[in-house]
Amino acid sequence: MAFLLLLVMLTACAATPQDLSSKMFTFPEETQTANVRLTTSGQMFKAVTVCLRSITDLSRAHALFSLATPSSDNGFLIFKGAANNIISVSVVNTDAGFRGQDYKLNTWHPICSTWDSESGLAQLWLDGKPSIRKFTGGSNITNPIVILGQEQDSYGGKFDRRQSFIGMITDVHMWDHTLSSCEVQRYVDDRNFSPGNVLNWRALEFQTTGRVLIENKQLPCY
């Protein structure tokens, strides 16, 4: 009974918004189970901006941000393919591959992506450098499930360990509109940017499954 009570308490704590400003999620191993599920503040989006910071030593394909809807497993997906210089953004199961990305291993990278349904255009920023804009089309994103650490091949599940993320992720924000280039740069520089109004790392509601650690950020020493 005590164990069950503790389990309920841990689950409840994980689902309470937390300020993770000084924290990061660590995914220490290849697995088809370990993930973090994030709770969004809304259920319908005509436009999206997602920003995060990540570090990994993976040369294989892996998911950086996976949003699925009941009708699209790749509702909004940021995915690093096996090719060294390509990062893909998928919107409602339509992929746009952004080439020439200097995605170094064992290096922290700020990554942002925008999309809006009116133009159907998606764009990627890696280390503050914008890609060209590419057409993905896509209708409104509704009833999303957001997962870190795994790529959803069905709504909320069907994970493949060969696409799992190994490394650390922090500063995850999501907005229900497209940020301007200047706003993206403020996020990259961590300088007076407005936090996400859909996902806010400073007030994040989440639930972890499997071996995922919440650790202090590894800040440089001066």
Coordinates of C-alpha atoms in Angstrom, one line a residue:
M1 CA 0.0 0.0 0.0
A2 CA 2.9 2.4 0.9
F3 CA 4.5 1.6 -2.5
L4 CA 1.3 2.3 -4.4
L5 CA 0.8 5.6 -2.5
L6 CA 4.4 6.7 -3.4
L7 CA 3.8 5.8 -7.1
V8 CA 0.6 7.9 -7.1
M9 CA 2.4 10.8 -5.5
L10 CA 5.3 10.6 -8.0
T11 CA 2.9 10.6 -10.9
A12 CA 1.0 13.5 -9.5
C13 CA 4.2 15.5 -9.0
A14 CA 5.3 14.8 -12.6
A15 CA 2.0 16.2 -13.9
T16 CA 2.3 19.4 -11.9
P17 CA 3.9 22.4 -13.8
Q18 CA 7.5 22.8 -12.8
D19 CA 10.1 25.5 -13.3
L20 CA 12.9 23.6 -15.1
S21 CA 15.0 26.7 -15.8
S22 CA 18.2 25.2 -14.4
K23 CA 17.4 21.6 -15.4
M24 CA 17.7 19.3 -18.4
F25 CA 16.3 15.9 -19.3
T26 CA 18.9 13.2 -19.7
F27 CA 18.2 10.2 -21.9
P28 CA 21.1 7.9 -21.1
E29 CA 20.5 4.8 -23.2
E30 CA 18.9 3.4 -26.3
T31 CA 15.4 2.1 -25.5
Q32 CA 11.9 1.9 -27.0
T33 CA 10.3 2.9 -23.7
A34 CA 12.0 5.9 -22.1
N35 CA 10.3 9.2 -22.9
V36 CA 8.9 12.4 -21.6
R37 CA 5.3 13.3 -22.4
L38 CA 4.6 17.1 -22.4
T39 CA 1.1 18.6 -21.8
T40 CA 0.2 21.5 -24.1
S41 CA -1.9 24.4 -23.0
G42 CA -4.1 24.2 -26.1
Q43 CA -5.6 21.6 -28.4
M44 CA -5.8 23.3 -31.8
F45 CA -3.0 25.2 -33.6
K46 CA -3.0 27.1 -36.9
A47 CA 0.7 27.9 -36.6
V48 CA 3.6 26.5 -34.5
T49 CA 7.1 27.5 -33.3
V50 CA 9.2 24.9 -31.4
C51 CA 12.6 25.7 -29.9
L52 CA 14.8 23.4 -27.8
R53 CA 18.5 22.8 -27.0
S54 CA 20.0 19.4 -27.4
I55 CA 23.3 17.5 -27.3
T56 CA 24.0 13.9 -28.5
D57 CA 26.7 11.7 -29.9
L58 CA 24.3 9.8 -32.2
S59 CA 25.2 9.5 -35.8
R60 CA 22.1 7.4 -36.6
A61 CA 18.6 8.8 -37.1
H62 CA 16.8 10.2 -34.0
A63 CA 13.8 12.2 -33.1
L64 CA 14.3 15.6 -31.5
F65 CA 10.6 16.6 -31.0
S66 CA 7.6 14.4 -31.8
L67 CA 4.0 15.7 -31.9
A68 CA 1.3 13.4 -33.1
T69 CA -2.4 13.9 -33.6
P70 CA -5.2 11.3 -33.9
S71 CA -4.9 11.5 -37.8
S72 CA -1.1 12.2 -38.2
D73 CA 1.7 10.4 -36.4
N74 CA 4.0 13.1 -37.7
G75 CA 1.8 16.1 -36.8
F76 CA 4.9 18.2 -36.2
L77 CA 8.2 16.3 -36.1
I78 CA 11.8 17.5 -35.9
F79 CA 13.9 14.6 -36.9
K80 CA 17.7 14.2 -37.5
G81 CA 18.2 11.7 -40.3
A82 CA 21.2 9.4 -40.7
A83 CA 22.7 11.7 -43.3
N84 CA 25.1 14.1 -41.5
N85 CA 23.8 17.4 -42.9
I86 CA 20.0 16.9 -43.1
I87 CA 17.3 17.8 -40.4
S88 CA 13.7 17.2 -41.4
V89 CA 10.6 19.0 -40.3
S90 CA 7.4 17.0 -40.9
V91 CA 3.9 18.6 -40.7
V92 CA 0.8 16.5 -40.9
N93 CA 2.9 13.6 -42.4
T94 CA 4.5 15.8 -45.1
D95 CA 8.3 16.0 -44.8
A96 CA 10.7 18.9 -45.6
G97 CA 14.4 18.1 -45.5
F98 CA 16.7 20.9 -44.7
R99 CA 20.2 20.3 -46.1
G100 CA 23.6 21.8 -45.2
Q101 CA 23.0 21.7 -41.4
D102 CA 26.2 21.7 -39.4
Y103 CA 25.0 19.3 -36.7
K104 CA 28.1 18.5 -34.7
L105 CA 28.1 15.6 -32.2
N106 CA 28.8 16.3 -28.5
T107 CA 27.9 19.9 -29.0
W108 CA 24.9 21.8 -27.6
H109 CA 22.7 23.0 -30.4
P110 CA 19.7 25.5 -30.2
I111 CA 17.1 24.2 -32.7
C112 CA 14.0 26.1 -33.7
S113 CA 11.3 25.4 -36.3
T114 CA 8.3 27.4 -37.5
W115 CA 5.2 26.5 -39.6
D116 CA 1.9 28.1 -40.3
S117 CA -1.1 26.7 -42.1
E118 CA -1.9 29.8 -44.1
S119 CA 1.3 29.7 -46.2
G120 CA 2.1 26.0 -45.6
L121 CA 5.7 26.9 -45.2
A122 CA 8.2 25.4 -42.7
Q123 CA 11.6 26.8 -41.7
L124 CA 14.4 25.6 -39.5
W125 CA 17.0 27.4 -37.4
L126 CA 20.2 25.6 -36.2
D127 CA 22.5 27.5 -34.0
G128 CA 20.6 30.7 -35.0
K129 CA 21.2 30.2 -38.7
P130 CA 17.9 30.1 -40.7
S131 CA 17.3 27.6 -43.5
I132 CA 15.3 28.4 -46.6
R133 CA 11.5 28.1 -46.3
K134 CA 9.9 24.9 -47.7
F135 CA 6.3 24.0 -48.4
T136 CA 4.8 21.3 -46.4
G137 CA 1.1 22.3 -46.5
G138 CA -0.8 21.0 -43.7
S139 CA -4.1 21.7 -42.0
N140 CA -4.7 22.7 -38.4
I141 CA -2.9 20.6 -35.7
T142 CA -5.5 19.3 -33.2
N143 CA -5.5 17.2 -30.0
P144 CA -1.7 16.8 -29.9
I145 CA 0.5 14.4 -27.9
V146 CA 4.0 15.7 -27.5
I147 CA 6.9 13.3 -26.8
L148 CA 10.6 13.8 -26.2
G149 CA 13.0 11.0 -26.5
Q150 CA 11.0 8.9 -28.9
E151 CA 9.4 9.2 -32.4
Q152 CA 5.7 8.4 -32.4
D153 CA 4.7 6.0 -35.2
S154 CA 1.2 6.0 -33.8
Y155 CA -0.8 8.4 -31.6
G156 CA 1.2 8.4 -28.3
G157 CA 3.2 5.2 -29.0
K158 CA 4.7 2.6 -31.3
F159 CA 8.2 3.6 -30.5
D160 CA 11.3 2.3 -32.3
R161 CA 14.5 2.2 -30.3
R162 CA 16.5 2.8 -33.5
Q163 CA 14.9 6.3 -33.6
S164 CA 15.2 7.0 -29.9
F165 CA 17.2 10.0 -28.6
I166 CA 20.3 9.5 -26.4
G167 CA 21.7 12.7 -24.9
M168 CA 20.3 15.7 -23.1
I169 CA 17.5 18.1 -23.9
T170 CA 16.6 21.4 -22.3
D171 CA 14.8 24.8 -22.7
V172 CA 11.8 23.3 -24.6
H173 CA 9.3 26.0 -25.7
M174 CA 6.4 25.9 -28.1
W175 CA 4.3 28.9 -29.3
D176 CA 1.0 29.0 -31.2
H177 CA 2.4 31.4 -33.8
T178 CA 5.5 31.8 -35.9
L179 CA 8.3 33.7 -34.2
S180 CA 10.2 36.4 -36.1
S181 CA 13.9 35.9 -36.9
C182 CA 14.7 38.4 -34.1
E183 CA 12.6 36.5 -31.6
V184 CA 14.3 33.3 -32.5
Q185 CA 17.7 34.9 -32.1
R186 CA 16.7 36.1 -28.6
Y187 CA 15.9 32.5 -27.7
V188 CA 19.2 31.3 -29.2
D189 CA 21.1 33.9 -27.1
D190 CA 18.9 33.2 -24.1
R191 CA 18.2 36.9 -23.9
N192 CA 14.9 38.3 -22.7
F193 CA 12.7 36.1 -25.0
S194 CA 9.0 35.5 -24.3
P195 CA 8.5 31.9 -23.1
G196 CA 6.3 29.6 -25.1
N197 CA 2.5 29.9 -24.5
V198 CA 1.9 26.3 -25.5
L199 CA 4.9 24.7 -23.8
N200 CA 6.9 26.7 -21.3
W201 CA 10.1 25.2 -19.8
R202 CA 9.7 27.5 -16.9
A203 CA 6.2 26.1 -16.1
L204 CA 6.3 22.6 -17.7
E205 CA 3.7 20.0 -17.2
F206 CA 5.2 16.6 -18.0
Q207 CA 5.4 12.9 -17.2
T208 CA 8.4 10.7 -17.5
T209 CA 8.4 7.0 -18.4
G210 CA 11.4 4.8 -18.1
R211 CA 15.0 5.8 -17.4
V212 CA 14.9 9.6 -17.9
L213 CA 16.8 11.8 -15.5
I214 CA 16.1 15.4 -14.5
E215 CA 19.5 16.9 -13.8
N216 CA 21.1 20.3 -13.3
K217 CA 22.3 21.9 -16.5
Q218 CA 26.0 21.6 -17.1
L219 CA 27.0 25.2 -17.2
P220 CA 30.5 26.4 -18.4
C221 CA 33.0 27.5 -15.7
Y222 CA 34.6 30.9 -15.9

